[in-house]
Short mmCIF file of N, CA and C in Angstrom, two decimals:
data_model
loop_
_atom_site.label_atom_id
_atom_site.label_comp_id
_atom_site.label_asym_id
_atom_site.label_seq_id
_atom_site.Cartn_x
_atom_site.Cartn_y
_atom_site.Cartn_z
N MET A 1 0.31 -1.26 0.18
CA MET A 1 0.25 -0.28 0.01
C MET A 1 0.51 1.03 0.73
N LYS A 2 0.87 2.29 -0.74
CA LYS A 2 1.50 3.40 -0.84
C LYS A 2 0.16 4.80 -0.32
N LYS A 3 0.76 5.42 0.74
CA LYS A 3 0.49 6.36 1.03
C LYS A 3 0.93 7.39 -0.02
N ILE A 4 -0.29 8.51 -0.04
CA ILE A 4 0.00 9.75 -1.37
C ILE A 4 -0.51 11.14 -0.04
N GLU A 5 0.68 11.73 0.32
CA GLU A 5 0.29 13.39 1.09
C GLU A 5 -1.15 13.80 -0.02
N THR A 6 -1.94 14.83 0.69
CA THR A 6 -2.85 15.85 0.18
C THR A 6 -1.84 17.22 0.74
N LYS A 7 -3.02 18.02 0.91
CA LYS A 7 -2.01 19.65 0.74
C LYS A 7 -2.73 20.39 2.24
N LEU A 8 -4.06 19.07 2.45
CA LEU A 8 -4.43 19.07 4.07
C LEU A 8 -3.58 18.73 5.01
N LYS A 9 -2.96 19.22 5.65
CA LYS A 9 -2.49 17.94 6.71
C LYS A 9 -3.07 16.87 7.41
N GLY A 10 -2.48 16.53 7.35
CA GLY A 10 -3.59 15.08 8.52
C GLY A 10 -4.25 13.45 7.28
N CYS A 11 -4.73 14.48 6.36
CA CYS A 11 -5.00 13.79 4.87
C CYS A 11 -4.71 13.85 4.08
N PHE A 12 -4.79 12.32 4.00
CA PHE A 12 -4.29 11.68 2.67
C PHE A 12 -5.06 10.11 1.87
N ILE A 13 -4.04 9.93 0.37
CA ILE A 13 -4.71 9.45 0.21
C ILE A 13 -3.59 7.83 0.16
N LEU A 14 -4.30 6.59 0.25
CA LEU A 14 -4.32 5.08 0.01
C LEU A 14 -4.52 4.89 -0.85
N GLU A 15 -3.78 4.35 -1.99
CA GLU A 15 -3.45 3.17 -3.25
C GLU A 15 -2.96 2.30 -2.94
N PRO A 16 -3.94 1.12 -2.85
CA PRO A 16 -3.23 -0.34 -3.06
C PRO A 16 -2.56 -1.37 -3.73
N LEU A 17 -1.97 -2.26 -2.98
CA LEU A 17 -0.85 -2.39 -4.53
C LEU A 17 -2.04 -3.52 -4.72
N LYS A 18 -2.24 -3.79 -6.33
CA LYS A 18 -3.24 -5.02 -6.75
C LYS A 18 -2.77 -5.77 -7.29
N LEU A 19 -2.64 -6.63 -7.00
CA LEU A 19 -2.59 -8.43 -8.00
C LEU A 19 -3.45 -9.04 -8.94
N GLY A 20 -3.54 -9.39 -10.09
CA GLY A 20 -4.50 -9.23 -11.14
C GLY A 20 -3.41 -10.62 -12.11
N ASP A 21 -4.66 -11.09 -12.59
CA ASP A 21 -4.09 -12.47 -13.73
C ASP A 21 -4.97 -12.41 -14.20
N ASN A 22 -5.36 -13.18 -15.49
CA ASN A 22 -6.93 -13.43 -16.15
C ASN A 22 -7.83 -14.28 -15.16
N ARG A 23 -7.27 -14.47 -14.07
CA ARG A 23 -8.87 -15.06 -13.07
C ARG A 23 -9.50 -13.67 -12.30
N GLY A 24 -8.67 -12.71 -12.52
CA GLY A 24 -8.87 -11.65 -11.90
C GLY A 24 -7.96 -10.41 -11.22
N TYR A 25 -8.70 -10.15 -10.02
CA TYR A 25 -7.17 -9.44 -8.94
C TYR A 25 -7.70 -9.84 -6.97
N PHE A 26 -6.98 -9.67 -6.60
CA PHE A 26 -7.00 -9.08 -5.28
C PHE A 26 -6.00 -7.89 -4.86
N PHE A 27 -6.87 -7.06 -3.74
CA PHE A 27 -5.98 -6.23 -2.87
C PHE A 27 -6.15 -6.17 -2.36
N GLU A 28 -5.75 -5.69 -0.34
CA GLU A 28 -5.82 -6.18 0.39
C GLU A 28 -6.18 -4.22 1.05
N SER A 29 -7.93 -4.26 1.30
CA SER A 29 -8.34 -3.13 1.72
C SER A 29 -8.23 -2.52 2.94
N PHE A 30 -7.40 -3.11 4.11
CA PHE A 30 -7.38 -2.72 5.98
C PHE A 30 -6.78 -3.39 6.11
N ASN A 31 -5.97 -3.34 6.42
CA ASN A 31 -4.45 -3.45 7.27
C ASN A 31 -4.39 -2.51 8.75
N GLU A 32 -4.50 -3.33 10.35
CA GLU A 32 -5.33 -2.21 10.95
C GLU A 32 -3.56 -2.06 10.96
N LYS A 33 -2.30 -2.25 10.70
CA LYS A 33 -1.61 -2.47 11.67
C LYS A 33 -0.24 -1.58 10.09
N THR A 34 -0.85 -2.11 8.86
CA THR A 34 -0.09 -1.26 8.01
C THR A 34 -0.18 0.52 7.87
N PHE A 35 -1.90 0.50 7.95
CA PHE A 35 -2.91 1.37 7.88
C PHE A 35 -1.58 2.79 9.08
N GLN A 36 -2.01 1.83 10.47
CA GLN A 36 -0.99 2.66 11.12
C GLN A 36 0.67 3.21 11.37
N GLU A 37 1.12 2.08 10.38
CA GLU A 37 2.34 2.41 10.43
C GLU A 37 2.43 3.94 9.28
N LEU A 38 1.81 3.68 8.48
CA LEU A 38 1.90 5.12 7.02
C LEU A 38 0.81 6.00 7.80
N SER A 39 -0.40 6.44 8.20
CA SER A 39 -0.71 7.11 9.41
C SER A 39 0.15 7.89 10.47
N GLY A 40 0.98 6.78 10.87
CA GLY A 40 1.17 7.30 12.10
C GLY A 40 0.43 7.94 13.26
N THR A 41 -0.91 7.05 13.09
CA THR A 41 -1.33 7.59 14.35
C THR A 41 -2.34 6.16 14.96
N GLU A 42 -3.08 5.60 16.42
CA GLU A 42 -3.20 4.99 16.23
C GLU A 42 -4.69 4.72 16.38
N THR A 43 -5.41 5.28 15.54
CA THR A 43 -6.81 4.92 15.21
C THR A 43 -6.97 3.68 15.01
N ARG A 44 -8.32 3.27 15.42
CA ARG A 44 -9.25 2.52 15.32
C ARG A 44 -10.49 2.59 15.16
N PHE A 45 -10.72 1.77 13.74
CA PHE A 45 -12.08 2.08 13.12
C PHE A 45 -13.03 1.97 14.32
N VAL A 46 -13.92 1.53 14.87
CA VAL A 46 -15.76 1.41 15.45
C VAL A 46 -16.56 1.00 13.84
N GLN A 47 -16.63 0.62 13.10
CA GLN A 47 -18.10 0.91 12.45
C GLN A 47 -17.50 2.10 11.53
N ASP A 48 -18.41 0.89 9.98
CA ASP A 48 -18.84 0.28 8.93
C ASP A 48 -19.31 0.58 7.91
N ASN A 49 -19.58 1.66 7.50
CA ASN A 49 -20.97 2.26 6.63
C ASN A 49 -20.54 2.35 5.32
N GLN A 50 -21.65 2.31 4.69
CA GLN A 50 -22.20 1.82 3.49
C GLN A 50 -23.53 2.93 2.65
N SER A 51 -23.54 2.86 2.12
CA SER A 51 -24.42 4.07 0.96
C SER A 51 -24.38 3.97 -0.69
N PHE A 52 -25.86 3.63 -1.04
CA PHE A 52 -25.75 3.36 -2.24
C PHE A 52 -26.44 4.67 -2.73
N SER A 53 -26.19 5.59 -3.93
CA SER A 53 -26.89 6.35 -4.44
C SER A 53 -26.75 6.82 -5.91
N THR A 54 -27.47 7.61 -6.46
CA THR A 54 -27.39 7.58 -7.66
C THR A 54 -27.17 9.04 -8.69
N LYS A 55 -26.59 9.10 -9.99
CA LYS A 55 -25.68 9.67 -10.51
C LYS A 55 -26.59 11.20 -9.46
N GLY A 56 -25.82 11.86 -9.57
CA GLY A 56 -25.34 13.66 -9.23
C GLY A 56 -25.93 13.97 -7.67
N VAL A 57 -26.57 12.62 -7.05
CA VAL A 57 -26.54 12.27 -5.35
C VAL A 57 -25.41 12.82 -4.70
N LEU A 58 -25.47 14.42 -3.46
CA LEU A 58 -24.95 14.58 -3.44
C LEU A 58 -24.47 14.52 -2.08
N ARG A 59 -23.74 14.29 -1.22
CA ARG A 59 -23.30 13.61 0.30
C ARG A 59 -22.70 14.89 0.99
N GLY A 60 -23.49 15.45 2.19
CA GLY A 60 -22.54 16.93 2.57
C GLY A 60 -22.61 17.77 1.92
N LEU A 61 -22.24 19.00 2.75
CA LEU A 61 -20.44 18.52 3.86
C LEU A 61 -21.00 18.22 4.75
N HIS A 62 -20.88 17.24 5.81
CA HIS A 62 -20.93 16.95 7.40
C HIS A 62 -19.70 16.72 8.10
N ALA A 63 -20.32 16.76 9.16
CA ALA A 63 -19.33 16.67 10.29
C ALA A 63 -19.82 16.36 11.32
N GLN A 64 -19.27 15.73 12.81
CA GLN A 64 -19.71 15.83 14.00
C GLN A 64 -18.16 16.50 15.06
N GLY A 65 -18.98 17.35 15.67
CA GLY A 65 -18.16 17.98 16.87
C GLY A 65 -18.03 16.81 17.61
N GLY A 66 -16.57 18.13 18.75
CA GLY A 66 -16.79 17.50 20.02
C GLY A 66 -16.25 15.95 20.56
N GLU A 67 -16.69 15.75 21.12
CA GLU A 67 -15.88 13.91 22.18
C GLU A 67 -16.64 12.98 20.66
N HIS A 68 -17.45 13.26 19.93
CA HIS A 68 -18.05 12.92 18.69
C HIS A 68 -17.53 12.94 17.50
N ALA A 69 -16.60 13.73 17.52
CA ALA A 69 -15.91 14.08 16.17
C ALA A 69 -15.13 12.36 15.87
N GLN A 70 -15.76 12.31 14.07
CA GLN A 70 -15.23 11.06 13.68
C GLN A 70 -13.76 11.11 12.50
N ALA A 71 -12.84 10.60 12.56
CA ALA A 71 -12.10 10.15 11.23
C ALA A 71 -12.92 9.43 10.50
N LYS A 72 -12.18 9.08 9.11
CA LYS A 72 -13.13 8.44 8.44
C LYS A 72 -12.51 7.67 7.59
N LEU A 73 -12.37 6.59 6.94
CA LEU A 73 -11.90 6.17 5.86
C LEU A 73 -12.20 6.18 5.10
N VAL A 74 -12.03 6.21 4.09
CA VAL A 74 -13.82 5.90 3.06
C VAL A 74 -12.82 5.82 1.60
N ARG A 75 -14.03 4.42 0.99
CA ARG A 75 -13.56 3.97 -0.51
C ARG A 75 -15.13 4.18 -1.44
N VAL A 76 -14.89 3.66 -2.49
CA VAL A 76 -16.29 2.87 -3.50
C VAL A 76 -16.49 2.02 -4.11
N LEU A 77 -16.96 1.20 -3.48
CA LEU A 77 -17.17 0.01 -3.90
C LEU A 77 -17.26 -0.58 -5.35
N GLN A 78 -18.68 0.84 -6.40
CA GLN A 78 -18.78 0.04 -6.80
C GLN A 78 -18.70 2.13 -7.62
N GLY A 79 -18.64 1.78 -9.24
CA GLY A 79 -18.94 3.06 -9.76
C GLY A 79 -17.78 4.53 -9.58
N ARG A 80 -18.44 5.98 -9.80
CA ARG A 80 -17.23 6.62 -9.57
C ARG A 80 -18.32 7.70 -8.60
N VAL A 81 -17.41 8.69 -7.49
CA VAL A 81 -17.45 9.39 -7.00
C VAL A 81 -16.36 10.75 -7.16
N LEU A 82 -16.53 12.25 -6.72
CA LEU A 82 -16.12 12.79 -6.39
C LEU A 82 -16.10 12.85 -5.07
N ASP A 83 -15.09 13.16 -4.17
CA ASP A 83 -14.84 13.07 -2.75
C ASP A 83 -14.33 14.13 -2.10
N ILE A 84 -15.08 15.20 -1.51
CA ILE A 84 -14.80 15.84 -0.62
C ILE A 84 -15.03 16.18 0.86
N MET A 85 -13.33 16.90 1.33
CA MET A 85 -13.35 17.27 2.19
C MET A 85 -12.54 18.84 2.85
N VAL A 86 -12.99 19.22 3.46
CA VAL A 86 -12.37 20.60 4.16
C VAL A 86 -12.23 20.46 5.59
N ASP A 87 -11.52 21.41 5.52
CA ASP A 87 -10.51 21.32 6.69
C ASP A 87 -11.06 22.11 7.90
N ALA A 88 -11.40 21.91 9.12
CA ALA A 88 -12.59 22.98 9.27
C ALA A 88 -11.69 23.11 10.89
N ARG A 89 -10.71 22.67 11.21
CA ARG A 89 -10.04 23.02 12.74
C ARG A 89 -9.51 23.70 12.87
N PRO A 90 -10.30 25.41 13.75
CA PRO A 90 -9.31 26.42 13.51
C PRO A 90 -8.30 26.68 13.84
N ASP A 91 -7.64 25.78 14.13
CA ASP A 91 -6.17 26.04 14.19
C ASP A 91 -5.28 25.29 13.33
N SER A 92 -5.40 25.50 12.48
CA SER A 92 -5.24 24.53 11.30
C SER A 92 -4.28 25.41 9.99
N ALA A 93 -3.11 25.22 9.81
CA ALA A 93 -2.44 26.08 8.79
C ALA A 93 -3.22 26.46 7.48
N THR A 94 -4.24 25.23 6.96
CA THR A 94 -5.31 24.97 5.74
C THR A 94 -6.47 25.03 6.04
N PHE A 95 -7.09 25.33 7.32
CA PHE A 95 -8.38 25.62 7.91
C PHE A 95 -9.31 26.95 6.83
N GLY A 96 -10.62 25.81 6.28
CA GLY A 96 -11.24 26.51 5.22
C GLY A 96 -10.67 26.19 4.13
N GLN A 97 -10.20 25.11 3.46
CA GLN A 97 -9.47 24.91 2.44
C GLN A 97 -9.63 23.39 2.26
N TYR A 98 -9.47 23.17 0.95
CA TYR A 98 -10.78 21.60 0.56
C TYR A 98 -9.98 21.14 -0.07
N GLU A 99 -9.75 20.19 -0.36
CA GLU A 99 -9.28 18.60 -1.32
C GLU A 99 -10.20 17.50 -1.88
N ALA A 100 -10.13 17.59 -3.42
CA ALA A 100 -10.59 16.57 -3.95
C ALA A 100 -10.43 15.44 -4.26
N VAL A 101 -11.24 14.60 -4.61
CA VAL A 101 -10.50 13.32 -5.10
C VAL A 101 -11.29 12.10 -5.48
N GLU A 102 -11.46 11.53 -6.72
CA GLU A 102 -11.50 10.71 -7.55
C GLU A 102 -11.70 9.51 -7.08
N LEU A 103 -13.00 8.84 -6.89
CA LEU A 103 -12.72 7.66 -6.61
C LEU A 103 -13.45 6.54 -7.05
N SER A 104 -13.13 5.86 -6.71
CA SER A 104 -13.15 4.51 -8.61
C SER A 104 -13.35 3.09 -8.14
N ASP A 105 -13.88 2.53 -8.65
CA ASP A 105 -14.36 1.34 -8.28
C ASP A 105 -13.00 0.44 -8.89
N GLU A 106 -12.09 1.84 -10.38
CA GLU A 106 -11.11 0.91 -11.21
C GLU A 106 -10.11 1.34 -10.37
N ASN A 107 -9.66 2.70 -9.93
CA ASN A 107 -8.64 3.31 -9.08
C ASN A 107 -8.27 2.72 -7.82
N ASN A 108 -9.53 2.26 -6.99
CA ASN A 108 -9.14 1.19 -5.53
C ASN A 108 -8.84 2.87 -4.39
N LEU A 109 -8.52 3.60 -4.62
CA LEU A 109 -8.50 4.86 -3.97
C LEU A 109 -9.02 4.62 -2.85
N GLN A 110 -7.61 5.37 -1.58
CA GLN A 110 -8.99 5.18 -0.33
C GLN A 110 -8.47 6.56 -0.02
N VAL A 111 -9.41 6.94 1.16
CA VAL A 111 -8.75 8.31 1.71
C VAL A 111 -9.19 7.85 3.14
N PHE A 112 -8.47 8.92 4.09
CA PHE A 112 -7.71 9.08 5.33
C PHE A 112 -8.70 10.43 5.58
N ILE A 113 -9.51 11.06 6.17
CA ILE A 113 -10.14 11.99 6.63
C ILE A 113 -10.10 12.04 8.56
N PRO A 114 -8.64 13.04 8.84
CA PRO A 114 -8.72 12.78 9.77
C PRO A 114 -9.76 13.69 10.80
N ARG A 115 -10.21 13.81 12.17
CA ARG A 115 -11.67 14.27 12.77
C ARG A 115 -11.11 16.22 12.39
N GLY A 116 -12.20 16.51 12.19
CA GLY A 116 -12.14 17.90 12.62
C GLY A 116 -12.25 18.41 10.59
N PHE A 117 -12.18 17.21 10.13
CA PHE A 117 -12.89 17.78 8.87
C PHE A 117 -14.03 17.87 8.33
N LEU A 118 -14.72 18.49 7.61
CA LEU A 118 -16.23 18.30 6.97
C LEU A 118 -15.66 17.34 5.63
N HIS A 119 -16.96 16.62 5.06
CA HIS A 119 -17.15 15.75 4.54
C HIS A 119 -18.06 15.64 3.46
N GLY A 120 -17.65 15.38 2.24
CA GLY A 120 -19.27 15.32 1.20
C GLY A 120 -18.46 14.28 0.29
N PHE A 121 -19.45 13.43 -0.79
CA PHE A 121 -18.96 13.46 -2.20
C PHE A 121 -20.43 13.64 -2.45
N VAL A 122 -20.34 13.25 -4.58
CA VAL A 122 -20.75 13.75 -5.47
C VAL A 122 -20.66 12.59 -6.53
N VAL A 123 -21.81 11.68 -6.85
CA VAL A 123 -22.37 11.05 -7.02
C VAL A 123 -22.11 11.14 -8.94
N LEU A 124 -20.34 10.44 -9.51
CA LEU A 124 -19.92 10.82 -11.15
C LEU A 124 -20.57 9.84 -12.03
N SER A 125 -21.22 8.76 -11.38
CA SER A 125 -21.49 7.94 -12.41
C SER A 125 -22.57 7.11 -12.69
N ASP A 126 -23.55 5.91 -12.94
CA ASP A 126 -25.22 6.58 -12.99
C ASP A 126 -25.39 5.38 -11.94
N ALA A 127 -24.31 4.95 -10.87
CA ALA A 127 -24.69 4.60 -9.86
C ALA A 127 -22.95 4.72 -9.23
N ALA A 128 -22.93 4.68 -7.93
CA ALA A 128 -22.34 4.42 -6.64
C ALA A 128 -22.78 3.51 -5.58
N THR A 129 -20.99 3.02 -5.05
CA THR A 129 -21.80 1.98 -3.54
C THR A 129 -20.59 2.91 -2.88
N PHE A 130 -20.74 3.50 -1.53
CA PHE A 130 -19.46 4.21 -0.79
C PHE A 130 -19.11 3.67 0.38
N PHE A 131 -18.10 3.66 1.15
CA PHE A 131 -18.13 2.51 1.93
C PHE A 131 -17.22 3.36 2.64
N TYR A 132 -17.22 3.19 4.41
CA TYR A 132 -16.36 4.34 5.26
C TYR A 132 -16.30 3.41 6.19
N LYS A 133 -15.30 3.84 7.01
CA LYS A 133 -14.93 3.51 7.91
C LYS A 133 -14.89 4.41 9.27
N CYS A 134 -15.12 4.69 10.40
CA CYS A 134 -15.22 5.83 11.34
C CYS A 134 -14.49 5.13 12.70
N ASP A 135 -13.88 6.25 12.88
CA ASP A 135 -12.77 5.89 14.50
C ASP A 135 -14.30 5.94 15.66
N ASN A 136 -15.47 7.02 15.54
CA ASN A 136 -15.76 7.06 16.29
C ASN A 136 -17.85 6.57 15.78
N PHE A 137 -18.08 6.34 17.25
CA PHE A 137 -19.90 6.33 16.79
C PHE A 137 -19.88 7.41 16.26
N TYR A 138 -21.33 7.49 15.60
CA TYR A 138 -22.76 8.28 14.98
C TYR A 138 -22.90 8.79 16.25
N ASN A 139 -23.22 10.20 15.92
CA ASN A 139 -23.95 10.63 17.27
C ASN A 139 -24.68 12.41 16.59
N LYS A 140 -26.47 12.16 16.68
CA LYS A 140 -27.17 12.64 15.39
C LYS A 140 -26.99 13.92 16.40
N ALA A 141 -26.84 14.00 17.57
CA ALA A 141 -27.03 15.39 18.28
C ALA A 141 -25.49 16.36 17.76
N SER A 142 -24.39 15.63 17.57
CA SER A 142 -23.17 16.19 17.19
C SER A 142 -22.83 16.42 15.39
N GLU A 143 -23.67 15.79 15.29
CA GLU A 143 -23.91 16.42 13.71
C GLU A 143 -23.73 17.98 12.92
N TRP A 144 -22.88 18.49 12.73
CA TRP A 144 -23.18 19.98 11.73
C TRP A 144 -23.06 19.12 10.54
N GLY A 145 -23.35 20.72 9.48
CA GLY A 145 -22.80 20.61 8.50
C GLY A 145 -22.17 22.42 7.86
N ILE A 146 -22.06 22.61 6.41
CA ILE A 146 -21.83 23.72 5.90
C ILE A 146 -22.53 23.35 3.73
N ARG A 147 -22.76 24.53 3.98
CA ARG A 147 -23.70 24.27 2.60
C ARG A 147 -22.69 23.63 1.69
N TYR A 148 -23.74 23.04 0.47
CA TYR A 148 -22.95 22.31 -0.56
C TYR A 148 -21.72 23.58 -1.43
N ASN A 149 -22.91 24.57 -1.84
CA ASN A 149 -22.90 25.77 -1.98
C ASN A 149 -22.02 26.60 -2.01
N ASP A 150 -21.64 26.65 -0.72
CA ASP A 150 -20.93 28.39 0.16
C ASP A 150 -20.27 28.69 -1.23
N PRO A 151 -19.78 29.81 -1.32
CA PRO A 151 -19.19 30.83 -2.31
C PRO A 151 -17.91 30.66 -1.32
N THR A 152 -17.83 30.80 -0.15
CA THR A 152 -16.01 30.97 0.24
C THR A 152 -15.90 29.54 0.09
N LEU A 153 -15.77 28.87 -0.01
CA LEU A 153 -15.78 27.16 -0.56
C LEU A 153 -15.48 26.98 -1.64
N ALA A 154 -16.30 27.88 -2.76
CA ALA A 154 -16.39 27.31 -3.89
C ALA A 154 -16.14 26.26 -4.18
N ILE A 155 -16.42 24.80 -4.19
CA ILE A 155 -15.80 24.14 -4.71
C ILE A 155 -16.64 24.11 -5.61
N ASP A 156 -15.52 22.75 -6.86
CA ASP A 156 -16.47 22.61 -8.31
C ASP A 156 -16.87 20.93 -8.45
N TRP A 157 -17.71 21.52 -7.61
CA TRP A 157 -18.50 19.54 -7.66
C TRP A 157 -18.73 18.74 -8.92
N ARG A 158 -18.19 19.33 -10.26
CA ARG A 158 -18.22 18.59 -11.23
C ARG A 158 -19.60 18.32 -12.26
N LEU A 159 -19.89 18.57 -11.56
CA LEU A 159 -21.93 18.03 -12.35
C LEU A 159 -22.96 19.73 -12.29
N PRO A 160 -23.55 20.18 -13.57
CA PRO A 160 -24.56 21.16 -13.09
C PRO A 160 -25.29 21.63 -12.24
N GLU A 161 -25.47 22.05 -11.17
CA GLU A 161 -26.20 21.92 -10.39
C GLU A 161 -27.59 21.46 -10.28
N ASP A 162 -27.98 22.50 -11.40
CA ASP A 162 -29.61 21.93 -11.88
C ASP A 162 -29.49 19.71 -12.28
N GLU A 163 -28.13 19.84 -12.10
CA GLU A 163 -28.23 18.01 -11.99
C GLU A 163 -27.73 16.81 -10.27
N LEU A 164 -27.25 18.27 -9.51
CA LEU A 164 -27.38 17.47 -8.30
C LEU A 164 -28.82 17.54 -7.36
N VAL A 165 -28.72 16.09 -6.92
CA VAL A 165 -30.06 15.26 -5.95
C VAL A 165 -28.82 15.98 -4.76
N ILE A 166 -30.23 17.12 -3.33
CA ILE A 166 -29.82 16.76 -2.66
C ILE A 166 -30.94 17.31 -0.99
N SER A 167 -30.36 16.33 -0.31
CA SER A 167 -31.54 16.36 0.50
C SER A 167 -32.13 17.40 1.55
N ASP A 168 -33.00 17.77 1.94
CA ASP A 168 -33.64 18.50 2.77
C ASP A 168 -32.86 19.28 3.48
N LYS A 169 -32.42 17.91 4.84
CA LYS A 169 -32.13 18.75 5.63
C LYS A 169 -30.18 19.87 5.19
N ASP A 170 -29.80 19.04 3.66
CA ASP A 170 -28.44 19.46 3.17
C ASP A 170 -28.62 20.52 3.01
N GLN A 171 -30.53 20.96 1.69
CA GLN A 171 -29.99 22.40 1.52
C GLN A 171 -30.19 23.31 2.59
N VAL A 172 -30.99 23.21 4.14
CA VAL A 172 -30.83 24.21 4.67
C VAL A 172 -29.47 24.40 5.61
N LEU A 173 -28.59 23.80 5.24
CA LEU A 173 -27.18 24.26 5.93
C LEU A 173 -26.35 25.38 6.32
N PRO A 174 -26.08 25.85 6.82
CA PRO A 174 -25.30 27.21 6.60
C PRO A 174 -24.68 27.32 5.65
N PHE A 175 -24.41 28.61 5.50
CA PHE A 175 -22.95 28.75 5.16
C PHE A 175 -21.82 28.63 6.03
N TRP A 176 -20.50 29.03 5.12
CA TRP A 176 -19.65 28.62 5.97
C TRP A 176 -19.43 29.86 6.49
N GLU A 177 -18.44 30.03 7.96
CA GLU A 177 -18.50 31.76 8.52
C GLU A 177 -16.78 31.76 8.82
N LYS A 178 -15.84 32.01 8.34
CA LYS A 178 -14.59 31.81 9.07
C LYS A 178 -14.12 32.77 10.16
#
C-alpha cells in the first residue's frame, strides 16, 4: 500500500497494491498495522458504513463535533464519486481549504479524513456504492455541516447545479463563516 499526501495536513490518499491475472485481481483494502504505520496514528475504527446513490446525488458537507468527532477512511466499491474534504480545524494552517479526490471501483483509492474535517461526495457515474470506516460512533446530536454551494469554499462538484440531488437537510445547512 502506498501513501499519497494531500495539501491538507493529516488527510491522505491510500493506493493499494493490486495483484491480478486472467482470473481477476486481489488487493488488501485494510490492514490495521499497515494503516497505523502509514498514518503515524493509532486510529482504531469502530464502525463501518455503506451507502448507495445514483448519479448527481450529493451527500454532505457533514462532520461531528466535540467528543463525537470522527475520522474516516473512505472508498468506492462500485461506480465513481468526487470526494470532498474541508479542513474545519480553526488552528490548522489549511483551515477553510478543501481537497477533491476522484474515487472509483477502478482506481481503488481510499482517503483518510482526520477528525475536524467536513466531508461530502457527489456521484459522477450512473450509480455508486460508497463505503467508509469511522473511528467513533455516529451521534446525531453532534452532527453539523456547511452548505454544499458555499461561495467562500467555491467547490467545483463537476456537475451542473440543476443535476444535483440534495436532501432537504443539506439544503438548509448554513454557509461557512470563517
